Coordinates of C-alpha atoms and ligand atoms in Angstrom, one line a residue:
Chain A
M7 CA -0.5 0.0 0.0
S8 CA 0.9 3.3 -0.9
T9 CA 1.7 6.3 1.7
T10 CA -1.5 8.3 -0.1
Q11 CA -3.7 5.0 0.4
L12 CA -1.7 4.4 4.2
M13 CA -2.8 8.1 4.8
V14 CA -6.9 8.0 3.9
K15 CA -6.9 4.7 5.7
D16 CA -6.2 6.0 8.7
L17 CA -7.6 9.5 8.2
V18 CA -11.0 7.3 7.5
K19 CA -10.3 5.5 10.8
R20 CA -10.1 8.3 12.8
N21 CA -13.2 10.6 11.9
G22 CA -15.6 7.4 10.8
R23 CA -17.1 5.7 7.9
T24 CA -19.3 7.4 6.4
R25 CA -20.4 9.9 3.7
N26 CA -20.2 12.5 6.2
S27 CA -16.7 12.9 6.9
L28 CA -15.5 13.1 3.2
M29 CA -15.0 16.7 4.3
P30 CA -12.4 16.2 7.0
V31 CA -11.4 12.9 5.4
L32 CA -10.1 15.5 2.1
Q33 CA -8.6 18.3 4.1
G34 CA -7.1 16.3 6.3
I35 CA -5.3 14.7 3.1
V36 CA -4.7 18.1 2.3
Q37 CA -2.7 19.5 5.1
E38 CA -0.5 16.4 4.5
E39 CA -0.4 16.9 0.3
N40 CA -1.2 20.2 -0.4
F41 CA -3.9 19.0 -3.1
L42 CA -5.5 15.2 -4.0
S43 CA -4.6 13.1 -6.2
E44 CA -6.6 10.9 -8.7
E45 CA -4.5 8.1 -6.5
A46 CA -5.9 9.9 -2.9
M47 CA -9.9 10.5 -4.3
L48 CA -9.9 7.4 -5.7
S49 CA -8.6 5.9 -2.3
V50 CA -11.1 8.2 -0.5
A51 CA -13.6 6.6 -2.2
E52 CA -12.5 3.0 -1.7
E53 CA -12.0 3.1 1.6
L54 CA -16.1 5.7 2.2
D55 CA -17.3 3.0 0.0
I56 CA -19.1 5.8 -2.8
S57 CA -17.9 6.6 -5.9
V58 CA -15.0 8.5 -7.2
A59 CA -17.9 11.0 -9.5
E60 CA -19.0 12.1 -6.3
V61 CA -15.7 12.1 -4.3
Y62 CA -14.4 14.5 -7.6
S63 CA -18.0 16.6 -7.2
T64 CA -18.2 17.4 -3.9
A65 CA -13.7 18.1 -3.8
S66 CA -14.1 19.9 -7.0
F67 CA -16.6 22.4 -5.6
Y68 CA -14.5 23.5 -2.5
T69 CA -11.7 26.4 -3.3
F70 CA -9.7 24.5 -0.7
L71 CA -9.7 21.1 -1.7
D72 CA -7.3 22.0 -4.3
T73 CA -6.9 18.5 -7.0
V74 CA -3.9 20.2 -9.2
P75 CA -1.0 19.9 -7.8
R76 CA -0.3 23.2 -4.9
G77 CA 2.8 23.8 -3.5
K78 CA 4.0 23.5 0.3
N79 CA 3.0 26.3 1.3
I80 CA -0.3 28.2 -0.3
I81 CA 0.3 31.7 0.2
R82 CA -3.8 33.3 -0.3
V83 CA -3.7 37.5 -0.1
C84 CA -7.3 39.6 0.3
K85 CA -8.0 41.0 -3.1
T86 CA -11.7 41.9 -2.0
I87 CA -12.4 45.7 -2.4
T88 CA -10.9 46.5 2.3
C89 CA -8.1 45.4 1.1
H90 CA -8.2 46.4 -2.4
M91 CA -7.9 49.9 -0.6
K92 CA -5.4 49.4 0.9
G93 CA -2.2 48.6 -1.4
K94 CA -3.5 44.7 -2.4
D95 CA -2.2 45.3 -6.2
E96 CA 1.8 46.2 -4.4
I97 CA 2.2 42.6 -2.2
I98 CA 0.9 41.2 -4.9
N99 CA 2.8 42.6 -7.2
A100 CA 5.8 42.0 -5.2
L101 CA 5.8 38.6 -3.5
S102 CA 4.7 37.8 -7.7
N103 CA 8.2 38.7 -8.9
A104 CA 10.6 37.5 -5.2
L105 CA 9.3 34.2 -6.1
K106 CA 8.5 34.8 -10.5
I107 CA 5.7 33.8 -10.6
K108 CA 2.5 34.8 -11.6
V109 CA -1.2 34.2 -9.7
G110 CA -2.0 31.0 -9.8
E111 CA 1.2 29.4 -10.6
T112 CA 4.0 27.3 -8.6
T113 CA 7.8 28.1 -8.4
S114 CA 9.5 25.1 -9.4
D115 CA 11.5 24.2 -6.3
K116 CA 7.4 22.8 -5.0
Q117 CA 7.7 25.5 -2.2
F118 CA 5.4 28.7 -2.7
T119 CA 2.2 28.8 -4.3
L120 CA 0.4 31.8 -4.8
L121 CA -2.8 32.9 -5.2
T122 CA -5.6 35.6 -4.6
A123 CA -8.2 35.1 -2.1
N124 CA -12.0 36.7 -1.2
C125 CA -12.5 38.3 2.5
L126 CA -10.9 36.4 4.9
G127 CA -11.3 38.6 7.6
W128 CA -9.2 41.5 8.4
C129 CA -10.1 44.5 6.9
H130 CA -10.3 46.5 9.2
K131 CA -5.7 45.2 9.9
G132 CA -5.4 45.0 5.5
P133 CA -4.0 44.7 3.3
V134 CA -3.6 40.2 4.1
M135 CA -2.4 37.0 3.8
L136 CA -2.8 33.7 4.7
I137 CA 0.2 30.9 4.1
N138 CA -1.3 27.7 4.1
D139 CA -3.6 27.8 8.3
D140 CA -1.4 31.1 9.0
I141 CA -2.7 34.5 9.1
Y142 CA -0.2 37.9 8.5
P143 CA -1.8 41.6 8.9
D144 CA -0.9 45.0 8.5
L145 CA 0.7 44.0 5.8
T146 CA 3.2 46.0 3.6
V147 CA 5.2 44.3 1.0
E148 CA 8.4 44.6 3.0
K149 CA 6.5 43.4 5.3
A150 CA 5.3 40.8 3.1
L151 CA 8.6 40.0 1.6
D152 CA 9.9 39.3 4.9
I153 CA 7.9 37.0 5.6
I154 CA 8.4 34.5 2.8
G155 CA 11.6 34.5 3.4
A156 CA 11.1 33.8 6.5
Y157 CA 9.4 30.1 5.1
S158 CA 12.0 28.8 2.9
Q159 CA 13.8 29.3 5.1
K160 CA 12.9 26.7 7.2
P161 CA 13.3 22.6 6.4
K162 CA 12.5 21.0 3.0
Chain B
M9 CA -38.2 56.4 18.4
E10 CA -34.9 57.8 16.8
K11 CA -32.0 57.0 18.5
T12 CA -27.9 57.9 19.1
L13 CA -25.2 57.0 18.5
K14 CA -24.3 54.7 21.9
K15 CA -21.6 52.3 22.5
V16 CA -21.9 49.4 25.4
D17 CA -20.1 46.5 26.0
I18 CA -22.7 43.1 26.0
I19 CA -20.1 40.5 24.3
F20 CA -17.4 41.3 25.6
E21 CA -17.7 41.9 28.8
I22 CA -15.6 39.5 31.5
D23 CA -18.0 40.2 34.6
K24 CA -15.7 38.5 37.7
S25 CA -18.6 38.0 40.2
C26 CA -20.4 36.0 36.8
S27 CA -19.6 33.6 34.5
P28 CA -20.4 32.1 32.2
L29 CA -20.8 28.7 32.9
A30 CA -22.6 30.2 36.7
V31 CA -25.0 31.8 33.8
L32 CA -25.7 28.2 32.6
D33 CA -25.3 26.2 36.0
R34 CA -29.2 28.2 36.8
T35 CA -30.4 28.3 33.1
L36 CA -30.8 24.6 33.0
Q37 CA -32.4 25.3 36.0
R38 CA -35.4 27.5 34.4
P39 CA -38.4 25.2 32.4
A40 CA -37.9 25.4 28.7
D41 CA -40.6 27.5 28.1
E42 CA -40.0 30.2 29.6
I43 CA -35.9 30.6 28.4
I44 CA -38.1 29.7 25.9
L45 CA -40.7 32.7 26.7
D46 CA -37.6 35.0 27.8
L47 CA -36.4 34.9 24.9
I48 CA -39.0 35.7 22.9
D49 CA -40.0 38.8 25.1
S50 CA -36.2 39.8 24.8
G51 CA -37.3 40.7 20.9
L52 CA -33.7 38.8 20.2
K53 CA -33.6 38.6 15.7
G54 CA -30.8 36.8 14.6
R55 CA -27.7 39.1 13.9
G56 CA -26.6 36.3 11.2
G57 CA -28.1 38.6 8.7
A58 CA -31.8 37.0 7.8
G59 CA -33.0 38.8 11.0
F60 CA -35.5 36.4 12.3
P61 CA -37.4 36.5 15.9
T62 CA -34.5 33.1 17.8
G63 CA -36.4 32.5 20.3
L64 CA -39.3 31.9 17.4
K65 CA -37.1 28.9 16.1
W66 CA -35.9 27.0 19.4
K67 CA -40.0 26.8 19.7
F68 CA -40.6 25.2 16.3
T69 CA -37.1 23.5 16.8
R70 CA -38.9 22.5 20.0
N71 CA -42.1 20.9 19.3
E72 CA -40.8 19.5 16.3
T73 CA -40.8 15.5 17.4
S74 CA -38.0 13.5 16.4
D75 CA -35.1 11.0 18.7
V76 CA -32.2 13.9 17.2
K77 CA -32.0 17.5 16.6
Y78 CA -28.8 19.3 16.3
V79 CA -27.7 23.0 17.6
I80 CA -25.4 24.4 14.8
C81 CA -23.5 27.1 15.7
N82 CA -22.5 28.9 12.2
A83 CA -19.6 29.9 11.7
D84 CA -18.3 30.8 8.5
E85 CA -18.4 34.8 7.8
G86 CA -17.8 35.3 4.3
E87 CA -20.1 38.4 3.9
P88 CA -17.3 40.4 2.6
G89 CA -16.2 43.7 4.9
T90 CA -17.8 42.0 8.6
F91 CA -15.0 39.7 11.1
K92 CA -16.4 40.5 14.1
D93 CA -17.6 36.9 14.6
R94 CA -13.6 35.7 14.2
E95 CA -13.4 38.1 17.2
I96 CA -15.9 36.9 18.7
L97 CA -14.6 33.2 18.7
D98 CA -11.2 34.2 19.6
R99 CA -12.5 36.6 22.4
V100 CA -15.2 34.6 24.7
P101 CA -15.8 31.2 22.7
E102 CA -17.5 30.0 26.8
K103 CA -20.4 31.9 26.2
I104 CA -21.0 30.3 22.5
F105 CA -20.3 27.3 23.9
V106 CA -22.9 27.8 27.2
G107 CA -25.4 29.4 24.2
M108 CA -25.4 26.3 22.5
T109 CA -25.6 24.8 25.3
I110 CA -28.6 26.5 26.9
C111 CA -30.5 25.3 22.9
A112 CA -29.9 22.1 23.1
Y113 CA -31.6 22.0 26.4
V114 CA -34.5 24.4 25.4
I115 CA -35.3 21.7 21.6
G116 CA -33.3 18.1 22.9
A117 CA -31.0 18.5 21.4
R118 CA -27.1 15.9 22.1
E119 CA -25.2 17.2 19.5
G120 CA -24.1 20.9 18.3
Y121 CA -21.2 21.6 15.2
I122 CA -19.9 25.1 15.4
Y123 CA -19.1 25.8 12.0
M124 CA -16.1 27.6 10.9
R125 CA -15.1 29.0 8.1
G126 CA -10.8 27.7 7.1
E127 CA -10.2 30.6 6.6
Y128 CA -9.9 30.8 10.7
N129 CA -8.9 27.9 11.4
F130 CA -5.7 29.2 12.9
L131 CA -8.1 29.7 16.1
L132 CA -8.6 26.4 16.7
K133 CA -5.3 25.7 17.9
S134 CA -6.4 27.8 21.1
L135 CA -9.8 26.4 20.4
Q136 CA -10.0 23.0 20.1
K137 CA -8.6 22.9 23.7
K138 CA -10.7 24.8 25.0
L139 CA -14.0 23.6 23.6
D140 CA -12.6 19.6 25.4
D141 CA -12.7 21.3 28.4
F142 CA -15.8 22.3 28.1
N143 CA -17.4 19.3 26.8
A144 CA -15.7 18.3 29.9
M145 CA -16.9 20.3 32.1
L146 CA -20.0 19.1 30.4
T147 CA -20.3 15.1 30.7
E148 CA -18.9 16.0 34.6
K149 CA -22.0 17.4 35.4
G150 CA -23.9 15.1 33.8
V151 CA -25.3 17.4 30.7
D152 CA -26.0 15.3 27.7
F153 CA -24.3 17.5 24.9
Q154 CA -21.6 17.1 23.1
I155 CA -20.3 20.3 20.8
Y156 CA -18.0 19.6 18.4
F157 CA -15.6 21.8 15.2
K158 CA -15.7 21.7 11.3
S159 CA -13.9 23.4 9.2
G160 CA -15.2 24.8 5.4
S161 CA -13.0 25.3 2.4
G162 CA -13.5 28.3 1.2
A163 CA -16.5 28.5 -0.8
Y164 CA -19.2 32.5 0.9
V165 CA -22.3 30.8 -0.1
C166 CA -22.5 27.4 2.7
G167 CA -22.6 30.8 5.3
E168 CA -25.9 29.5 4.1
E169 CA -27.5 27.7 6.2
S170 CA -29.2 24.6 3.9
A171 CA -25.8 24.9 1.5
L172 CA -23.9 24.5 5.4
F173 CA -25.5 21.5 6.4
E174 CA -24.9 20.0 2.7
S175 CA -21.0 20.5 3.5
M176 CA -21.6 19.2 7.0
E177 CA -22.8 15.6 5.5
G178 CA -20.5 15.8 2.4
K179 CA -21.4 17.1 -0.4
R180 CA -21.3 20.0 -2.4
G181 CA -22.1 23.4 -0.6
E182 CA -25.7 24.1 -2.8
P183 CA -28.7 25.3 -1.4
R184 CA -31.4 22.9 -1.0
N185 CA -34.7 24.3 -1.7
K186 CA -37.0 25.5 1.2
P187 CA -39.7 24.7 2.7
P188 CA -38.7 22.5 4.1
Y189 CA -37.1 25.6 6.9
P190 CA -33.9 23.5 9.4
T191 CA -36.5 23.7 12.3
V192 CA -37.9 21.0 10.3
A193 CA -34.5 19.6 7.9
G194 CA -31.8 20.2 8.8
Y195 CA -28.3 18.4 9.2
N196 CA -28.8 15.1 8.3
N197 CA -33.1 16.0 7.7
K198 CA -33.2 15.9 11.6
P199 CA -34.7 19.4 13.3
T200 CA -32.0 21.3 13.8
V201 CA -31.6 25.4 15.3
I202 CA -28.2 26.7 13.3
N203 CA -27.5 30.4 14.8
N204 CA -25.0 33.3 14.0
V205 CA -22.0 33.5 16.9
E206 CA -23.4 36.3 18.6
T207 CA -26.9 35.7 18.6
L208 CA -26.4 32.6 19.9
V209 CA -23.7 34.9 22.4
Y210 CA -27.4 36.9 23.0
T211 CA -29.2 34.6 24.1
T212 CA -26.3 33.5 26.7
M213 CA -26.2 37.5 27.7
I214 CA -30.0 37.5 27.7
C215 CA -30.4 34.5 29.6
H216 CA -27.9 36.3 32.0
M217 CA -29.1 40.0 32.3
G218 CA -33.0 39.2 32.0
P219 CA -35.2 39.9 28.9
E220 CA -35.5 43.9 30.1
R221 CA -31.9 44.9 30.3
F222 CA -31.7 43.8 26.8
K223 CA -34.7 45.8 25.5
E224 CA -34.4 48.6 27.4
L225 CA -32.0 48.9 24.2
G226 CA -32.5 49.9 20.4
T227 CA -35.8 50.0 19.0
T228 CA -39.3 47.8 18.8
D229 CA -38.5 46.5 15.6
S230 CA -34.4 46.9 16.3
R231 CA -34.3 45.3 19.7
G232 CA -30.7 45.6 22.2
S233 CA -27.2 45.8 20.7
K234 CA -24.8 44.0 17.3
V235 CA -21.5 44.0 16.9
F236 CA -20.3 46.4 13.5
S237 CA -17.2 46.0 11.8
V238 CA -16.1 48.7 11.0
S239 CA -13.2 49.0 7.6
G240 CA -12.4 51.5 4.5
D241 CA -12.2 54.6 4.7
T242 CA -12.0 55.9 8.3
P243 CA -9.1 56.3 11.2
I244 CA -11.0 54.1 14.0
P245 CA -11.0 50.7 11.9
G246 CA -12.8 48.1 13.9
I247 CA -14.4 46.1 16.3
Y248 CA -18.3 47.9 18.1
E249 CA -21.0 47.2 19.7
L250 CA -23.3 50.1 19.8
E251 CA -27.3 50.0 20.1
L252 CA -29.7 50.1 17.4
G253 CA -31.3 51.9 16.1
M254 CA -28.8 55.2 15.3
P255 CA -29.2 57.0 11.9
L256 CA -26.7 56.6 10.0
Q257 CA -25.3 60.1 10.5
D258 CA -24.2 59.4 13.4
F259 CA -22.6 56.7 12.9
I260 CA -20.4 58.4 10.2
N261 CA -19.7 61.3 12.4
E262 CA -18.0 58.7 15.2
F263 CA -16.8 56.9 12.8
G264 CA -15.9 59.0 9.2
D265 CA -13.1 60.7 7.4
G266 CA -14.3 63.7 7.2
D267 CA -14.6 62.3 3.1
A268 CA -17.4 60.7 3.4
K269 CA -19.8 59.6 0.4
A270 CA -21.5 56.1 0.3
I271 CA -21.5 53.6 3.1
Q272 CA -21.9 50.2 2.4
V273 CA -24.4 48.5 5.2
G274 CA -24.5 45.4 4.9
G275 CA -21.1 43.9 3.2
A276 CA -21.3 43.0 -0.5
S277 CA -24.8 41.7 -0.8
G278 CA -26.2 44.7 1.2
H279 CA -27.3 48.4 0.5
C280 CA -24.8 51.1 -0.2
V281 CA -25.7 54.7 1.0
P282 CA -25.0 57.9 -0.7
R283 CA -24.5 61.6 1.7
K284 CA -27.0 62.5 1.0
K285 CA -29.1 59.7 2.8
F286 CA -27.5 59.2 5.4
S287 CA -28.8 61.4 8.1
D288 CA -31.9 59.9 7.2
T289 CA -31.3 56.1 6.6
I290 CA -31.8 53.9 10.7
I291 CA -29.1 51.2 11.1
G292 CA -31.8 47.9 11.9
F293 CA -34.6 46.0 11.2
E294 CA -37.0 48.9 11.0
G295 CA -34.5 50.9 7.8
I296 CA -31.4 48.8 6.5
P297 CA -30.8 45.7 8.1
T298 CA -27.5 43.6 8.6
G299 CA -24.9 41.4 9.5
G300 CA -22.4 44.6 10.7
S301 CA -20.0 45.2 7.9
M302 CA -19.5 48.6 7.9
M303 CA -17.5 49.5 5.2
V304 CA -17.1 53.6 4.7
F305 CA -15.3 55.1 1.1
N306 CA -14.7 58.2 0.4
S307 CA -14.3 61.3 -2.1
S308 CA -11.1 59.6 -3.5
R309 CA -13.4 57.4 -4.3
S310 CA -14.6 54.9 -6.9
M311 CA -18.1 53.5 -7.4
Y312 CA -17.6 51.7 -10.2
N313 CA -14.6 49.9 -9.1
V314 CA -16.1 49.2 -6.5
L315 CA -19.6 47.8 -7.5
H316 CA -16.9 45.7 -10.1
D317 CA -15.2 43.7 -6.9
Y318 CA -18.9 43.3 -5.3
L319 CA -19.9 41.7 -8.4
E320 CA -15.9 40.1 -9.2
F321 CA -16.9 38.6 -5.5
F322 CA -20.6 36.7 -6.2
T323 CA -19.6 36.3 -9.9
E324 CA -17.1 33.9 -8.3
E325 CA -19.2 32.1 -4.6
S326 CA -22.8 31.8 -7.0
C327 CA -21.9 27.7 -7.2
G328 CA -24.4 27.5 -9.6
Q329 CA -26.8 26.1 -9.6
C330 CA -30.0 28.4 -10.4
T331 CA -29.0 30.2 -13.8
P332 CA -30.2 33.1 -12.6
C333 CA -28.1 33.5 -10.0
R334 CA -24.4 31.4 -12.5
V335 CA -25.8 33.9 -15.7
G336 CA -26.5 36.8 -14.5
C337 CA -23.9 37.5 -12.3
Q338 CA -21.3 36.9 -14.8
Q339 CA -23.8 39.9 -16.7
L340 CA -23.5 42.4 -14.3
L341 CA -20.6 42.0 -14.8
K342 CA -19.6 42.1 -17.9
G343 CA -22.5 45.1 -19.0
I344 CA -20.7 47.4 -16.3
E345 CA -17.6 47.1 -17.9
A346 CA -19.1 47.3 -21.5
V347 CA -21.2 50.8 -20.2
K348 CA -18.2 51.5 -18.5
K349 CA -16.0 50.8 -22.5
G350 CA -18.5 52.6 -23.5
D351 CA -19.8 49.0 -26.2
K352 CA -22.9 49.9 -24.1
P353 CA -25.3 52.8 -24.0
P354 CA -25.7 54.5 -20.8
A355 CA -29.3 53.0 -21.0
Y356 CA -28.9 49.3 -20.9
L357 CA -28.0 50.0 -17.0
N358 CA -31.6 50.1 -17.2
D359 CA -31.7 46.1 -18.3
L360 CA -29.6 45.7 -16.1
K361 CA -31.4 46.9 -13.3
K362 CA -34.5 44.3 -15.1
L363 CA -32.3 41.8 -14.0
T364 CA -31.5 42.4 -11.2
A365 CA -35.6 41.6 -10.4
T366 CA -35.8 39.3 -12.0
M367 CA -32.9 37.4 -10.4
K368 CA -34.6 38.6 -7.4
I369 CA -37.7 36.7 -7.9
A370 CA -35.8 33.6 -9.2
A371 CA -32.6 32.3 -7.9
K372 CA -33.1 29.7 -6.0
C373 CA -31.7 31.5 -2.1
G374 CA -29.5 34.1 -0.8
L375 CA -26.8 35.0 -3.0
G376 CA -28.2 35.5 -6.3
Q377 CA -31.9 37.2 -4.6
S378 CA -29.9 40.4 -3.1
V379 CA -26.4 40.5 -5.7
G380 CA -29.2 43.5 -6.9
N381 CA -29.5 45.7 -3.6
P382 CA -25.6 46.3 -4.2
F383 CA -26.5 46.7 -7.6
N384 CA -28.8 48.6 -6.9
S385 CA -28.4 50.7 -4.9
I386 CA -24.3 51.9 -6.4
V387 CA -26.1 52.8 -10.0
D388 CA -29.1 55.2 -8.7
N389 CA -27.1 56.7 -6.7
F390 CA -23.2 56.7 -8.9
K391 CA -25.1 56.9 -12.4
E392 CA -21.3 59.2 -13.7
E393 CA -19.4 56.9 -11.7
I394 CA -20.5 54.2 -13.7
I395 CA -20.9 55.4 -17.4
Y396 CA -18.1 57.8 -17.2
Ligands
FMN9 C1 -24.7 33.3 0.6 C2 -25.0 33.9 1.8 C3 -24.2 33.2 2.8 C4 -24.4 32.8 4.0 N1 -23.6 33.1 5.6 C5 -23.3 33.6 7.0 C6 -22.4 33.0 7.8 O1 -21.5 34.1 6.7 N2 -23.1 33.5 9.2 C7 -24.4 33.6 9.3 O2 -25.0 33.5 10.6 N3 -24.7 33.6 8.2 C8 -24.5 33.8 7.4 N4 -25.8 33.5 6.0 C9 -27.8 33.5 6.5 C10 -27.7 32.2 7.1 O3 -28.3 31.8 6.3 C11 -28.6 31.6 8.0 O4 -30.1 32.8 8.1 C12 -27.5 32.7 9.6 O5 -27.4 31.8 9.5 C13 -29.3 32.1 10.3 O6 -28.3 32.4 11.7 P1 -29.2 33.8 13.1 O7 -30.8 33.6 13.1 O8 -28.6 33.7 14.2 O9 -29.4 34.6 12.3 C14 -26.0 33.7 4.6 C15 -27.0 33.6 4.4 C16 -26.9 33.7 2.1 C17 -27.5 34.0 1.5
SF4_10 S1 -29.0 32.0 -5.7 FE1 -26.7 31.2 -6.8 S2 -25.9 30.5 -5.2 FE2 -28.4 30.5 -4.3 S3 -28.5 28.0 -4.9 FE3 -28.3 29.7 -6.7 S4 -27.2 30.0 -8.3 FE4 -26.5 28.8 -6.8

């Protein structure tokens, strides 16, 4: 059994073998592997005894349940109006230049994916970005670059 | 009865002499019907946007016969400009847990869920421990009720109650037809109370302070206070609990930067109020109801950009299940772009307004039905900015 299959088996065991566990199981996979591979979805379908079309149909609905490969660190910069007014474009441009990728792309070393997101719920402290589960409010270009720098230092 | 701006401290109040747990102990000794009467008497309406009377919601669910019922706390908070539920979750989570437990006692539920947007997962680091302690305390007291966290995965529409149930059941977050309402068939098709985070805290506080003191605040149609999320062109952005029923002019005197030309009340799906209407617009269910989002725009801002941003938001977040909303949002967005570029005449805006009227009737859920709110209020009040 592959590591993905073992992980799925374990997630299903912990969350329960019912359709209601589908979201936590898919979320658990994304936590480990950054996205939902075909193998992972096939394995979920088998473990939960539902059709793989159902798994894909659910996964493809949710922004955070990616079905295409993503980097280890997923950056989501808020693009909604108040963050826009506070200068999210400069932040996005700076990150894009520093990482040498456009919004929606992943760096070749698979360390970072740069995305935008709808309102992250920090309008009083914009601009703001989410990296994986961690939130960084009150951004300036310098701050954003420092934060990315710190992530690149982390062990791969 | 017109009110003036008044700051209050109920939601975040930390009363050393009476902890949320003490409120719980006291309330669980009271007959359930009496608690419902207090809530109805208090006039508390849901703080998630739709404003349904909370006491009635609990009563309807209590009256359903079913072995299994659920209490769900809606912490999906995705409306642009809203961030108060996050602050409540972070600062006074016990008050939420207590509100849910009182609700469970009233309706007869053994399981409760907090559905929290995935964007707030970082809160779980501290919240999960607090919830574990609370659940253990309930077990110790012999209260047959446990609460669990469920995470969203980045879909605004999952804040709509029936879409939220679908998501919890492992499906696409597509809103259901109503009726049946959640009080009859909600999560797992069982009778369910679903309340906003803030609503649940107010139920705890009404059990604490009594309906009389709550009723003293606000107006006949809008009892009590509400937590507002203030952002945009304001020197003091943040979270404020204010008495309901104040004119928007009072609000802007306190929070504006002196140059406000419009306030978007109620988030992207709310209404845009221009400066000339500040004095005669009341914040409350009799005027403009709101989930609490107040975005201030000063005269340096382009209202075309604001509307464009909102329409882009709805186009992306529409679940796509029904045509009036899926295609309607796209056409509204393309439509204002075409008018701006001069590809369509200004009169085309009238056609687009008719489209929003169709969406209001034909869309399946509140998302598609309310796109006309920002569209019409911005187009009507700032037509020149949309055209030129
Ligand atoms: C598109 C859409 C999104 C919604 N998002 C939320 C939300 O994030 N939080 C919330 O409490 N209610 C939200 N609602 C309202 C809920 O459907 C529901 O009315 C509310 O949770 C009921 O709680 P209350 O009675 O305490 O207000 C949303 C409604 C719609 C149509
Ligand atoms: S109105 Fe929009 S969001 Fe609501 S069900 Fe229809 S397509 Fe989905």
